[in-house]
PDB file of C-alpha atoms in Angstrom:
ATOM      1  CA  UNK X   1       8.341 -48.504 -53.865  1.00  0.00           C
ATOM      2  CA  UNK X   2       4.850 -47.152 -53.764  1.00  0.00           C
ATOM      3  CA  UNK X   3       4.142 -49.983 -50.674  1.00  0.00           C
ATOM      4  CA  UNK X   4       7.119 -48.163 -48.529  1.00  0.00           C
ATOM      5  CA  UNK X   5       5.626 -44.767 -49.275  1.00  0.00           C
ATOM      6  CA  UNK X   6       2.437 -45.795 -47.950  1.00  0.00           C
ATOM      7  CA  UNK X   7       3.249 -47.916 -44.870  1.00  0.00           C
ATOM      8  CA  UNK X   8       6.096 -44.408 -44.576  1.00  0.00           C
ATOM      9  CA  UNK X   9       2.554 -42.146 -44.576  1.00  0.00           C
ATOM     10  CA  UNK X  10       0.575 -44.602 -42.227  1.00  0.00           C
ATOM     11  CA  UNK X  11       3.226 -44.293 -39.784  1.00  0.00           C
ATOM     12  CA  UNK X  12       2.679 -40.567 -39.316  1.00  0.00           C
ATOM     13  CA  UNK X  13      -0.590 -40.782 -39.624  1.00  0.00           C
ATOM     14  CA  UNK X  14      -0.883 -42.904 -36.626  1.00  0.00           C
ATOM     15  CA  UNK X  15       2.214 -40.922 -34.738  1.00  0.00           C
ATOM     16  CA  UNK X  16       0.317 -37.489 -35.178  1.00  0.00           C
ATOM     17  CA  UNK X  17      -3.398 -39.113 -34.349  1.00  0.00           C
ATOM     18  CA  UNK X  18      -1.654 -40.797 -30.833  1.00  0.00           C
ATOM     19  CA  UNK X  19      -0.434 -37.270 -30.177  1.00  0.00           C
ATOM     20  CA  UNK X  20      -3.612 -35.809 -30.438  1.00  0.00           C
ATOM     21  CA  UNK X  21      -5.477 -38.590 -28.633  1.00  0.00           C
ATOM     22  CA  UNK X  22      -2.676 -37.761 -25.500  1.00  0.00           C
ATOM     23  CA  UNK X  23      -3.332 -34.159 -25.413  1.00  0.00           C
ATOM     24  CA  UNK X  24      -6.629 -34.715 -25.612  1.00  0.00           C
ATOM     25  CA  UNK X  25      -6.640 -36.677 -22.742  1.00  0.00           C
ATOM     26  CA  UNK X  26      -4.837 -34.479 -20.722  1.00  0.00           C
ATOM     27  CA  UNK X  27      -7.125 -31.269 -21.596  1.00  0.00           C
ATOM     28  CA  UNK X  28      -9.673 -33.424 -20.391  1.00  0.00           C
ATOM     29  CA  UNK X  29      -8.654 -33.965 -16.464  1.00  0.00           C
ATOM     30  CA  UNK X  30     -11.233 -33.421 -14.594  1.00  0.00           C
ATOM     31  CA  UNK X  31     -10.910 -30.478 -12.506  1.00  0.00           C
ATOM     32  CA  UNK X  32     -11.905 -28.405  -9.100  1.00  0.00           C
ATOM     33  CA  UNK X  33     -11.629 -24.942  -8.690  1.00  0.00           C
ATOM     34  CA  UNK X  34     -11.428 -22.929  -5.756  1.00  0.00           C
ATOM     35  CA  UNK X  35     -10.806 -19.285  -4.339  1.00  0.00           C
ATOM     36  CA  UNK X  36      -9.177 -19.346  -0.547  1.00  0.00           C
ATOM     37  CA  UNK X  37      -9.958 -16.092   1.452  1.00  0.00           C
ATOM     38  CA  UNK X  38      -8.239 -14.848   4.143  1.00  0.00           C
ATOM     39  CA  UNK X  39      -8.444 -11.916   6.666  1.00  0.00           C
ATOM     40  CA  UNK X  40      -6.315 -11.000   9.510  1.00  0.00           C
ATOM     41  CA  UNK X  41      -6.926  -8.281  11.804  1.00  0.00           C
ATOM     42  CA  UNK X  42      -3.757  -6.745  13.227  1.00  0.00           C
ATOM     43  CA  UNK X  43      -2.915  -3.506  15.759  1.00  0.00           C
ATOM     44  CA  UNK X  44      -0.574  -1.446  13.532  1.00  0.00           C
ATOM     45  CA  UNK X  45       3.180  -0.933  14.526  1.00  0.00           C
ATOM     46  CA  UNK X  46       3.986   2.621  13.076  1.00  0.00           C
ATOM     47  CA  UNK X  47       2.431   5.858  13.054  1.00  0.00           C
ATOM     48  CA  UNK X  48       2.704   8.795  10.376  1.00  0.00           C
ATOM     49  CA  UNK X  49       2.380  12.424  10.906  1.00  0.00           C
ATOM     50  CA  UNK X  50       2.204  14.393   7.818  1.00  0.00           C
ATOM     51  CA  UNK X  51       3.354  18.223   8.315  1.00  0.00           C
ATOM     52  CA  UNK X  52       3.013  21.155   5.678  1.00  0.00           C
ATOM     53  CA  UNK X  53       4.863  24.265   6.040  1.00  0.00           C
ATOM     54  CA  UNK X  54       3.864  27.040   3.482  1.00  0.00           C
ATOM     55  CA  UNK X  55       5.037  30.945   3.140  1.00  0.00           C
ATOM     56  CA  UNK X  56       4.831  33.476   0.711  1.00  0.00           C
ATOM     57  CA  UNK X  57       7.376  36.028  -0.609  1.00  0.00           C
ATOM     58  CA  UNK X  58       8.006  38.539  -3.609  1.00  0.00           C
ATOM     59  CA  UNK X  59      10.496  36.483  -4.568  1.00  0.00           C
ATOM     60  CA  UNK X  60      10.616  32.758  -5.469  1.00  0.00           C
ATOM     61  CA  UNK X  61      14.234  32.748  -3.218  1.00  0.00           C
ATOM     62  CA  UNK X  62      12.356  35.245  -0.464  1.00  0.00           C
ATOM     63  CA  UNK X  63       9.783  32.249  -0.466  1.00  0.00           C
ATOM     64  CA  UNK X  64      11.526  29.036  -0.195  1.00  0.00           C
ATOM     65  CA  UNK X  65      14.346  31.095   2.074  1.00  0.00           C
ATOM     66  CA  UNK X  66      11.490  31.904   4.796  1.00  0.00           C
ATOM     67  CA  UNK X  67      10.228  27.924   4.027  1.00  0.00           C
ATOM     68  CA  UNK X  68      13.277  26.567   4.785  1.00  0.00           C
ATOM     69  CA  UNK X  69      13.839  28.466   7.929  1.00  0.00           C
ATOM     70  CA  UNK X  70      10.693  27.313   9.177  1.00  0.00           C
ATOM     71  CA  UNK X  71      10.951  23.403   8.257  1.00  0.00           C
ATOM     72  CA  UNK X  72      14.724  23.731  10.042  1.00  0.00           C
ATOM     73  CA  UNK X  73      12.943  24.977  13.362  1.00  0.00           C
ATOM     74  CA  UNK X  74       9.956  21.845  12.946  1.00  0.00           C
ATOM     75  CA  UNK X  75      13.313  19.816  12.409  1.00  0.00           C
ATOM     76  CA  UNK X  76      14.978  21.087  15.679  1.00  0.00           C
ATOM     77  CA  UNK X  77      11.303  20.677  17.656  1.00  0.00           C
ATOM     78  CA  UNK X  78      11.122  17.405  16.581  1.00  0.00           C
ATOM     79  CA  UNK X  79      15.039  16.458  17.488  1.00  0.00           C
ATOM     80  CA  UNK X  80      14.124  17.683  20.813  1.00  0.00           C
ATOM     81  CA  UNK X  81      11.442  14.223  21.406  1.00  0.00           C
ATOM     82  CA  UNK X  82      13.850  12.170  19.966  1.00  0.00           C
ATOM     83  CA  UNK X  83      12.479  11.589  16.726  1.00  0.00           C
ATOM     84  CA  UNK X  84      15.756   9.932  14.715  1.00  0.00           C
ATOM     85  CA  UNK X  85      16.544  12.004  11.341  1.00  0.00           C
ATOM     86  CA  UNK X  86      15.677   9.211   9.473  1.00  0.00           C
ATOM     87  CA  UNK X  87      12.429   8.677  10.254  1.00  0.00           C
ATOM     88  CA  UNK X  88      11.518  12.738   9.005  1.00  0.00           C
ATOM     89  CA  UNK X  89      11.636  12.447   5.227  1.00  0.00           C
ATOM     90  CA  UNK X  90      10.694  15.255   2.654  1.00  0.00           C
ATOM     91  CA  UNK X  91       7.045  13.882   0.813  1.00  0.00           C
ATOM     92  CA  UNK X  92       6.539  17.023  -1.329  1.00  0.00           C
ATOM     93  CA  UNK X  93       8.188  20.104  -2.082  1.00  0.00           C
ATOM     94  CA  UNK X  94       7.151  23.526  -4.556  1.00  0.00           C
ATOM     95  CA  UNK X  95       7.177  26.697  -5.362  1.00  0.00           C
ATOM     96  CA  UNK X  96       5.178  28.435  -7.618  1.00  0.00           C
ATOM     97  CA  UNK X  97       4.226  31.786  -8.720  1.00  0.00           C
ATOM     98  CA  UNK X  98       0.519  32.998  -7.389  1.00  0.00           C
ATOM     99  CA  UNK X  99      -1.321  35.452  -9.529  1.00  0.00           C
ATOM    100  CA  UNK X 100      -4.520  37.275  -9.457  1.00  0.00           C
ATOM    101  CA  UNK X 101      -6.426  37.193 -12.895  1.00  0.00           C
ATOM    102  CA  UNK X 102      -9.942  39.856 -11.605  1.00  0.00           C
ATOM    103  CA  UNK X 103     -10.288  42.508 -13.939  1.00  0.00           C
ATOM    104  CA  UNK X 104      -9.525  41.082 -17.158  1.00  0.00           C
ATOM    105  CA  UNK X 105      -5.519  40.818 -16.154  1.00  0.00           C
ATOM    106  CA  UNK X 106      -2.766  39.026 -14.727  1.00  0.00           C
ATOM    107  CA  UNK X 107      -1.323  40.534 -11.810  1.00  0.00           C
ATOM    108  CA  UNK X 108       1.895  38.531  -9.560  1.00  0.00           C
ATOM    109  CA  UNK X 109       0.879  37.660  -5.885  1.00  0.00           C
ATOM    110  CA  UNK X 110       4.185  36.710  -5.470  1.00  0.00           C
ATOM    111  CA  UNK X 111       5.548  33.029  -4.554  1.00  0.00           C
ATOM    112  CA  UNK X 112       4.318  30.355  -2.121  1.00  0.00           C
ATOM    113  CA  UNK X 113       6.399  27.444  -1.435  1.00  0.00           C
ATOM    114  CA  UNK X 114       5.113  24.515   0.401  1.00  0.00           C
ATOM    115  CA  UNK X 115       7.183  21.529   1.849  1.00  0.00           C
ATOM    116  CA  UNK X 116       5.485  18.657   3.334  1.00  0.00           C
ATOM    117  CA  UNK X 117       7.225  16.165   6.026  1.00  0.00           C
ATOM    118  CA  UNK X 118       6.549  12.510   6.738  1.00  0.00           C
ATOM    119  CA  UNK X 119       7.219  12.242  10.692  1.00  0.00           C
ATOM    120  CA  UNK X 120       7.232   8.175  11.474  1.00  0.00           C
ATOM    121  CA  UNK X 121       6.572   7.164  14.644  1.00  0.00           C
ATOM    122  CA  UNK X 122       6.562   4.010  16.699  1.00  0.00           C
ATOM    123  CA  UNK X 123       5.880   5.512  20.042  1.00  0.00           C
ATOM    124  CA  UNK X 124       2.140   6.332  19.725  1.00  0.00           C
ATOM    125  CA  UNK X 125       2.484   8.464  22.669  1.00  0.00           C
ATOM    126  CA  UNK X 126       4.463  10.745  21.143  1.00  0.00           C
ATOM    127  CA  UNK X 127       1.880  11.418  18.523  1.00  0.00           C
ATOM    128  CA  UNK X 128       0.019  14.500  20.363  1.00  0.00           C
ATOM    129  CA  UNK X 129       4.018  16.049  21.154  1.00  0.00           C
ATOM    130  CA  UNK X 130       4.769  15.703  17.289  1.00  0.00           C
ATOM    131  CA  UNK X 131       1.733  17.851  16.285  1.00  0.00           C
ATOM    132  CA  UNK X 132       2.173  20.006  19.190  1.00  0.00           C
ATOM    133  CA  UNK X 133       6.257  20.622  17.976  1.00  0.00           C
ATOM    134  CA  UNK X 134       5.444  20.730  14.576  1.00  0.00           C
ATOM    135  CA  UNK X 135       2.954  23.319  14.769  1.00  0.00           C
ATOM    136  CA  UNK X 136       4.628  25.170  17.877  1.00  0.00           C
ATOM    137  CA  UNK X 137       7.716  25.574  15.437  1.00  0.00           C
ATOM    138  CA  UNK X 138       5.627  27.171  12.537  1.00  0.00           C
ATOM    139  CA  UNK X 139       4.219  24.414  10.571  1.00  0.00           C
ATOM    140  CA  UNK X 140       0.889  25.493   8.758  1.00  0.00           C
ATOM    141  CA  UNK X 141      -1.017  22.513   9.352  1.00  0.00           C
ATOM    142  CA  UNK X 142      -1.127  18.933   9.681  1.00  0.00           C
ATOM    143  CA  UNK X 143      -2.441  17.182   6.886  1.00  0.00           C
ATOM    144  CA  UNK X 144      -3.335  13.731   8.017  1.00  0.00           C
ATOM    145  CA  UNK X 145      -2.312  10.999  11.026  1.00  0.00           C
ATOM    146  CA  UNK X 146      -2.117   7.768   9.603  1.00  0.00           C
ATOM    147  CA  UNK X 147      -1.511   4.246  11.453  1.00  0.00           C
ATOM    148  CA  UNK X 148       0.458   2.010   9.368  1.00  0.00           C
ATOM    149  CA  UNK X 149       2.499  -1.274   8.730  1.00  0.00           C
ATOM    150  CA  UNK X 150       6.345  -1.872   8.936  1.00  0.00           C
ATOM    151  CA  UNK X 151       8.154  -3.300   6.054  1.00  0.00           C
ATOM    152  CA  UNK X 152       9.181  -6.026   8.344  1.00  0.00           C
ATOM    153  CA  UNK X 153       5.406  -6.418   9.984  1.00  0.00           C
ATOM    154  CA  UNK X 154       3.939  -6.303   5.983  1.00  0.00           C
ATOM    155  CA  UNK X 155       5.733  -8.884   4.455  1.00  0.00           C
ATOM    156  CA  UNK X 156       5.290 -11.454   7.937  1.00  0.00           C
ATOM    157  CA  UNK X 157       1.572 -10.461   7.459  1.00  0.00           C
ATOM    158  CA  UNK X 158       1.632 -11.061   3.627  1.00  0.00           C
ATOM    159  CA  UNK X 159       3.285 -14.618   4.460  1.00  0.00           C
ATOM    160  CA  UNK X 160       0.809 -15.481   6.581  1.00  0.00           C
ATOM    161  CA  UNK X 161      -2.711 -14.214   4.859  1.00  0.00           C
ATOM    162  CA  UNK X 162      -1.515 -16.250   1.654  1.00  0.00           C
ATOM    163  CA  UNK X 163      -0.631 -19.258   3.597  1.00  0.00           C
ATOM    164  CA  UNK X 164      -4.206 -18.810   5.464  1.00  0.00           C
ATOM    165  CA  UNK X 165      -5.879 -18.190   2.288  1.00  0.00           C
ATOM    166  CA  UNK X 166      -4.361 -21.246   0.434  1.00  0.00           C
ATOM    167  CA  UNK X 167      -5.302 -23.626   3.253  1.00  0.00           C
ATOM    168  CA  UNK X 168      -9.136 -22.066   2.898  1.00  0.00           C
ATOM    169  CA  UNK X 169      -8.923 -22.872  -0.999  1.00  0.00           C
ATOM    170  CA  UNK X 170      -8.038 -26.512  -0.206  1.00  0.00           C
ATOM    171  CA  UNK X 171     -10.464 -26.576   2.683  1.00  0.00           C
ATOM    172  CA  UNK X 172     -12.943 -25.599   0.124  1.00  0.00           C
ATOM    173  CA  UNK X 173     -11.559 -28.328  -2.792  1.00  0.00           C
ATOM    174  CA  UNK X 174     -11.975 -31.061  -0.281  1.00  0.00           C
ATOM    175  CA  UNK X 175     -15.628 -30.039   1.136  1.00  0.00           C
ATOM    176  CA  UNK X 176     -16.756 -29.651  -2.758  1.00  0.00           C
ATOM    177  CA  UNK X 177     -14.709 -33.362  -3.727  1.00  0.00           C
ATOM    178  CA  UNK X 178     -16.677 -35.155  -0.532  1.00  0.00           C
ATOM    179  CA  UNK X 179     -20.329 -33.664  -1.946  1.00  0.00           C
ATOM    180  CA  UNK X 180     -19.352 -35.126  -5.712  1.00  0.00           C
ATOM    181  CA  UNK X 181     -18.065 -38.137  -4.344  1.00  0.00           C
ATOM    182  CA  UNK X 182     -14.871 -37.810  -4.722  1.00  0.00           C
ATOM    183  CA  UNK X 183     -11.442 -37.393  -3.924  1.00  0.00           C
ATOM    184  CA  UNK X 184      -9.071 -34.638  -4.346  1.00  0.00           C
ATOM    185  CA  UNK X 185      -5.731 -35.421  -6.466  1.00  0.00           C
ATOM    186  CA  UNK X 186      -2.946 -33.070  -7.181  1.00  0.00           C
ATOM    187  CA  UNK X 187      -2.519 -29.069  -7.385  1.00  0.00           C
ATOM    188  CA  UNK X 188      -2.851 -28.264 -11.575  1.00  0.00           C
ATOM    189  CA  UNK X 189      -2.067 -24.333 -10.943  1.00  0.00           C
ATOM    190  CA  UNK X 190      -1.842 -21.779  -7.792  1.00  0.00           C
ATOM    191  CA  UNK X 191      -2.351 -17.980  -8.439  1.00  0.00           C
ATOM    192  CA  UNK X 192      -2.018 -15.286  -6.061  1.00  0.00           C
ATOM    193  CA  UNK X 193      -4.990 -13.645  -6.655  1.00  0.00           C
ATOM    194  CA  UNK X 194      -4.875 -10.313  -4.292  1.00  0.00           C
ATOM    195  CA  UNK X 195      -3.000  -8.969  -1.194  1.00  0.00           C
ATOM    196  CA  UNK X 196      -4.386  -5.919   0.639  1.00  0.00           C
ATOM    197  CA  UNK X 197      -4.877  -3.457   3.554  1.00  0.00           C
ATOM    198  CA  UNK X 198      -5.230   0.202   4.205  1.00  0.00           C
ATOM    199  CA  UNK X 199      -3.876   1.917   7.025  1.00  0.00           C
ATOM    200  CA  UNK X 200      -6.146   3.840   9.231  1.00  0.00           C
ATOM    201  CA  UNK X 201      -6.286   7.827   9.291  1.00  0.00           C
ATOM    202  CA  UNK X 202      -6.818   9.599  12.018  1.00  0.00           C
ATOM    203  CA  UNK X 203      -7.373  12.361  10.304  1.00  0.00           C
ATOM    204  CA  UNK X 204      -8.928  12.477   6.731  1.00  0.00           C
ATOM    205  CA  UNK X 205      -8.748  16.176   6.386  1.00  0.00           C
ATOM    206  CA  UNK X 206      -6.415  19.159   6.423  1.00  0.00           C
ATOM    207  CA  UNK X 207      -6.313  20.899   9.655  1.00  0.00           C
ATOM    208  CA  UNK X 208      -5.230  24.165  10.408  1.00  0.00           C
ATOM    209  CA  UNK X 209      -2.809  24.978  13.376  1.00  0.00           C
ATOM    210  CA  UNK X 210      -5.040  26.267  16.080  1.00  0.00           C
ATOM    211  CA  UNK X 211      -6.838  22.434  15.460  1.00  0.00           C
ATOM    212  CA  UNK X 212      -4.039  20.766  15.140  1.00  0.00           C
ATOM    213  CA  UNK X 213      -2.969  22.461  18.551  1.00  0.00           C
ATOM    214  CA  UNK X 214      -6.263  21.027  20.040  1.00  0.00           C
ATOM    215  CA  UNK X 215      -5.674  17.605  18.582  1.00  0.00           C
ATOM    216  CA  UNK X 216      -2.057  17.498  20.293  1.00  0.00           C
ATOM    217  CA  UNK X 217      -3.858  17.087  23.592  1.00  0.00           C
ATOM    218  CA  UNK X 218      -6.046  14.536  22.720  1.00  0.00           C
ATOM    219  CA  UNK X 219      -5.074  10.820  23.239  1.00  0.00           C
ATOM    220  CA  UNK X 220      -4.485   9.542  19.737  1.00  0.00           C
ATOM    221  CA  UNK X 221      -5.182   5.249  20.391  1.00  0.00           C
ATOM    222  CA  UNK X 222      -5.166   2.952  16.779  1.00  0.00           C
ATOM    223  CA  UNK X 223      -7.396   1.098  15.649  1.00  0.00           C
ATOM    224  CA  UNK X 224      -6.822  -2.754  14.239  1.00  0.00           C
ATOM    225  CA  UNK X 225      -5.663  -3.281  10.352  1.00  0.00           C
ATOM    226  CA  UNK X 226      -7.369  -5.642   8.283  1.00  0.00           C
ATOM    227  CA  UNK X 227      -4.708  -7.400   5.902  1.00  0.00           C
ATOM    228  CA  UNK X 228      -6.513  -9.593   3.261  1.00  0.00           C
ATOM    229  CA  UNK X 229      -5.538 -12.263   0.710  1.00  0.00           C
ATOM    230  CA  UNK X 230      -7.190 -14.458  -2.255  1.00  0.00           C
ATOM    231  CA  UNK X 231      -5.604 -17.223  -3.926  1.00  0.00           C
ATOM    232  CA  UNK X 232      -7.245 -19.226  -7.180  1.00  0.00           C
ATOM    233  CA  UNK X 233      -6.457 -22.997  -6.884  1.00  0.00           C
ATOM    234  CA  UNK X 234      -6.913 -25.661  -9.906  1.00  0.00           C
ATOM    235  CA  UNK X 235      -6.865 -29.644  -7.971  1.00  0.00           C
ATOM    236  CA  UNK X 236      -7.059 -32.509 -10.278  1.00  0.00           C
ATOM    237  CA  UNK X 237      -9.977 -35.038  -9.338  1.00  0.00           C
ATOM    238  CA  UNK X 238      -8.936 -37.838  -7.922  1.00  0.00           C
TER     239      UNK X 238
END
């Protein structure tokens, strides 16, 4: 009885210790590490105008009722070039009470309301008309000109800087393999590590409508996009 329960308890013994021995062998795999870079540079597609209409009224309803007529006369300017409805899209809106606190008090301005379009472009001549309509219809300024990606353009550019950046990670593997005299053997793990760009502004500041007027009849031209992308490959040793 006693020789069963023994020869029962080597038997684990040995099952657990080849276990062990097997994971240990395969925490052990040698290993090569690499980070693949990539960087495209790219013209942008799209162009964004950002408009701001702002009034003021005794009344919250006097305020946004004079806003409203306004943004519906930058709507019709902008109808007028062509601009299609969906590509003018409301990117803040608000009205709050002003006040005046000198003299120890708290005395009503009245409201302001402010409304702020995003005008989308893809003909980049029509950038100088936009600001010129926008403002010739009573906009209050322009806040910023920005030359962007497409959703379509963005993910075929994302495609392609993690494709380029992989390839530079296994470049990489295989230069670092050939100096340790070596070979490289399979892929252990893949990460995406980053994806990024930054469209360009034209215009990093708020300008008024007299400068906005000025800008209008400037040539706006883009500048290229840089789209970047990192991956972190693990390759086995061959």
């Amino acid at each position: 009885k006693y020789a069963t329960v023994l020869a029962l308890l080597l038997v684990v013994v040995l099952a657990v210790g080849c276990v062990q021995l097997g994971d240990k062998d395969e925490n052990d795999k040698r290993t090569i590490t690499t980070t693949g870079n990539a960087q495209i540079k790219v013209q942008p597609d799209i162009a964004i105008v950002y408009v701001t209409v702002e009034t003021n009224g005794k009344t919250s309803a006097a305020s946004t009722g004079n806003n409203s007529n306004i943004v519906d006369k930058v709507y019709a300017a902008l109808y007028k070039l062509n601009v299609p409805r969906e590509n003018i899209v409301t990117e803040y809106f608000n009205t709050n009470e002003d006040f005046d606190w000198t003299d120890g008090g708290r005395k009503s301005l009245g409201f302001k309301t402010s409304h702020s379009l995003r005008v989308k472009t893809e003909k980049f001549t029509d950038i100088g008309n936009i600001i010129d309509a926008a403002v010739g219809a009573g906009a209050t300024r322009i806040d910023n000109v920005n030359f962007d990606l497409s959703d379509s353009k963005k993910k075929e550019l994302k495609k392609q800087a993690l494709a380029d950046a992989s390839k530079d990670a296994r470049e990489k593997a295989e230069a670092i393999a050939s100096g340790a005299g070596t070979t490289l053997g399979d892929i252990m793990s893949i990460s995406d590590a980053t994806y990024d760009y930054q469209p360009y502004p034209v215009f990093r500041n708020v300008m008024a409508a007299d400068e906005a007027v000025s800008a209008a009849k400037t040539e706006i031209s883009p500048q290229t996009l840089d789209v970047t992308a990192s991956v972190q490959v693990v390759y086995e040793m061959g």
